[in-house]
C-alpha atoms as one frame of an Amber mdcrd trajectory, in Angstrom:
protein
   0.314  -0.276   0.263   3.075   2.353   1.145   4.165   1.519  -2.618   1.113
   2.631  -4.068   0.312   5.881  -3.177   1.875   9.891  -2.849   0.793  10.409
   0.916   0.261   7.804   3.708  -2.221   8.649   6.381  -1.814   6.674   9.461
  -4.835   6.456  12.143  -2.770   7.739  15.286  -5.856   8.871  16.790  -8.083
   6.468  17.292  -9.198   4.002  19.514  -6.059   1.323  21.505  -7.359  -2.244
  20.239  -6.010  -5.019  23.536  -5.167  -7.818  21.475  -4.874  -6.383  18.303
  -2.040  -5.844  16.045  -0.689  -2.406  17.135   1.986  -3.131  19.876   2.064
  -7.239  18.521   4.145  -8.874  15.276   5.887 -11.953  15.044   9.287 -12.849
  13.757  11.358 -16.750  13.441  12.430 -18.113  16.280  14.409 -21.549  15.788
  12.380 -21.946  12.250   8.459 -20.858  14.399   6.609 -17.743  14.609   7.304
 -16.130  17.742   4.858 -13.006  18.810   6.471  -9.955  20.389   4.662  -7.263
  22.009   5.888  -3.381  22.354   5.052  -3.338  27.040   2.632  -0.611  27.170
   1.199   1.582  29.919  -2.300   1.478  31.522  -2.690  -0.054  28.381  -6.843
   0.301  27.165  -9.594   0.441  24.780 -10.688   3.453  26.214  -7.552   4.887
  25.377  -6.732   6.306  21.877  -3.326   5.554  20.495  -1.484   8.786  20.335
  -2.777   8.907  24.275  -0.758   6.196  25.442   3.048   5.612  26.732   5.518
   2.239  26.634   5.798   1.002  30.394   8.149   3.301  31.937   9.511   0.372
  33.943   8.981  -3.044  31.678  10.760  -1.222  28.207  13.885  -0.420  28.372
  13.975  -4.110  29.541  12.413  -5.860  26.946  13.602  -3.245  24.725  17.447
  -4.842  25.549  16.151  -9.032  25.395  14.077  -8.046  21.830  17.059  -6.981
  20.038  19.144  -9.879  21.306  17.002 -12.443  20.231  16.612 -10.684  17.217
  20.403 -10.770  16.594  20.139 -14.813  17.559  17.000 -15.887  15.346  18.928
 -13.847  12.710  22.202 -14.846  13.166  22.917 -16.066   9.384  20.891 -13.898
   8.111  22.103 -11.752   5.138  20.807  -7.827   5.550  21.008  -8.903   9.566
  24.043  -5.576   9.878  21.150  -3.498   8.085  18.092  -5.017   9.859  19.409
  -4.428  13.461  20.140  -0.571  13.023  16.914  -0.370  11.702  15.349  -1.936
  14.604  17.202   0.121  17.251  16.784   3.617  15.777  13.344   2.273  15.955
  12.974   1.607  19.267  13.654   4.783  21.013  15.060   5.339  24.182  13.683
   6.413  27.464   9.907   6.363  27.564   9.006   7.255  24.311   5.146   8.357
  23.774   2.961   4.883  22.097   2.710   7.241  18.829   6.883   7.877  18.929
   7.554   4.784  18.389   4.821   3.477  15.763   5.693   6.346  13.664   9.324
   5.618  13.669   8.950   2.798  12.722   7.344   3.287   9.767   9.246   5.719
   8.727  11.692   3.671   8.701  10.601   1.459   6.785   9.675   3.046   4.845
  13.121   4.644   3.384  14.602   1.064   4.046  12.222  -0.339   1.014  12.736
   2.435  -1.199   8.792   4.494  -1.182   8.586   7.608  -2.268   4.775   8.239
  -0.483   4.916  10.646   2.672   3.803   9.413   5.941   1.104  11.816   7.438
  -0.678  11.161  10.823  -3.834  11.595  11.343  -3.531  13.235  14.990  -1.080
  16.020  13.415  -3.329  17.609  10.282  -6.794  16.866   9.705  -8.348  17.746
  12.917 -11.770  15.133  12.102 -10.824  13.049  14.261 -15.408  13.004  15.362
 -15.596  12.058  12.148 -16.387   8.632  11.302 -16.486   5.640   8.344 -15.634
   6.720   5.066 -16.632  10.320   6.064 -13.651  10.444   7.586 -11.650   9.183
   4.984 -13.273  11.109   2.150 -13.013  15.047   5.032  -8.920  13.343   4.451
  -9.598  13.161   1.613 -10.638  16.124   0.164  -8.567  18.525   3.064  -4.942
  16.598   0.592  -6.739  17.567  -2.777  -6.583  14.111  -3.012  -8.048  11.844
  -7.120  -7.736   8.657  -6.039  -8.305   6.823  -2.179  -6.382   2.744  -1.850
  -7.188   0.782   1.000  -6.514  -2.615   1.720  -9.148  -5.949   0.364 -10.588
  -6.052   3.470 -11.912  -1.889   2.832 -14.643  -3.382   0.771 -17.022  -4.202
   2.971 -17.091  -0.774   4.546 -16.378   1.843   1.266 -18.518   2.360  -1.411
 -17.110   3.227  -5.217 -19.976   4.633  -5.805 -19.972   6.814  -2.586 -16.970
   7.588  -2.903 -17.400   8.469  -7.198 -20.682  10.525  -5.726 -17.277  12.602
  -4.095 -14.992  13.430  -6.222 -12.878  10.350  -5.287 -11.552   7.326  -7.589
 -11.634   4.221  -4.826  -9.533   1.469  -5.287  -8.518  -1.641  -3.490  -5.346
  -3.200  -2.850  -5.174  -7.371  -2.618  -1.585  -8.986  -1.155  -0.743 -11.957
  -3.152   1.134 -14.043  -1.173   4.875 -14.981  -1.523   7.468 -17.238  -0.153
  11.240 -16.392   0.050  14.109 -18.393   1.682  14.325 -18.181   5.391  17.737
 -19.981   5.475  17.384 -23.560   5.507  13.993 -23.897   7.644  10.843 -24.663
   5.822   9.184 -21.734   5.136   7.007 -19.744   7.422   4.089 -16.586   6.110
   2.833 -13.952   7.834   5.618 -12.586   9.553   6.682  -9.313  10.690   8.076
  -7.437   7.669  11.565  -7.684   9.539  11.788 -11.547   8.671  11.161 -10.202
   4.845  14.538  -7.554   4.764  16.329  -9.687   6.823  16.528 -12.036   3.500
  15.610 -10.264   0.947  16.810  -6.673  -0.544  15.791  -3.668  -0.183  14.295
  -3.482  -3.628  12.470  -6.427  -2.640  11.235  -5.677   0.822   8.174  -4.276
  -0.300   6.900  -8.183  -0.245   3.331  -8.462  -1.239   2.655  -6.850  -4.313
  -0.326  -5.420  -5.718  -3.161  -6.971  -7.449  -3.281  -5.390 -11.385  -6.540
  -4.362 -10.148  -4.454  -1.011  -8.105  -3.200   1.103 -10.194  -1.747   5.326
  -9.478  -3.434   8.066 -10.754  -2.763  10.165 -13.760  -0.078  13.116 -13.889
  -2.519  15.296 -13.171  -4.229  13.403  -9.683  -3.415  12.525  -6.530  -3.781
   9.420  -4.244  -3.757   8.819  -1.235  -3.921   5.564   1.776  -5.494   5.617
   5.186  -3.995   3.321   7.521  -5.626   2.199  10.265  -3.280   1.920  13.905
  -4.550  -1.405  14.837  -5.413  -3.216  11.512  -2.889  -6.211  11.243  -3.039
  -6.329   7.865  -0.562  -3.884   8.915   2.557  -5.870   8.600   3.582  -3.857
   6.022   2.664  -0.398   6.547  -0.593   0.079   6.605  -0.858  -0.763  10.967
   1.590   1.253  13.798   4.541   1.555  13.935   5.449  -2.004  15.822   3.760
  -4.248  13.572   4.798  -2.738  10.638   8.257  -4.017  11.519
């Protein structure tokens, strides 16, 4: 999705979803999926993502342990040094806001894979958190002066092409294709964090899911936008929060 648009809007002012993918993802440890969870203080489904911070007494210890786990799990991965450096830049020291870590991760992945999209946090620009669903998306599109909105395929149940067209927006849906790549000498395990993809493949191959032919970019006279929800697991390469993105 990040590769298909000019602006990538991150919903960081929506409610945090417990047991969702805002601060969780999976990496490969000893040939099997391993879930990691960024520790958050006072996590609640009644709190917005931009109101939360990492856990002040647990985060630093978790940070060191997670980095160590990555070093051990990917000791033979060909691109481990570049990805280790990216992770250490993402996991900010001290007691950062959750929002800071998430956005840092999305930006680091964007730069690593060479995507040109501008990352725009919804909390810092649009002042429309009171709107819901397609009305908020359309308001963002109007503020951005865009002509095309691209959403992950799961949005087909939420958004109507006719409704968007009536409001001056082309609506497309992006479907990810299954991919495989070599993960050392183990049997392939799908649906892991983009960290795993980046560890084993060069940067030009790291945007692993490719778009279907039904998704097209706008003409030279138009601009496209994409909205990314901070709680969507489909965001494992960028349409979710940063930790899900990495």
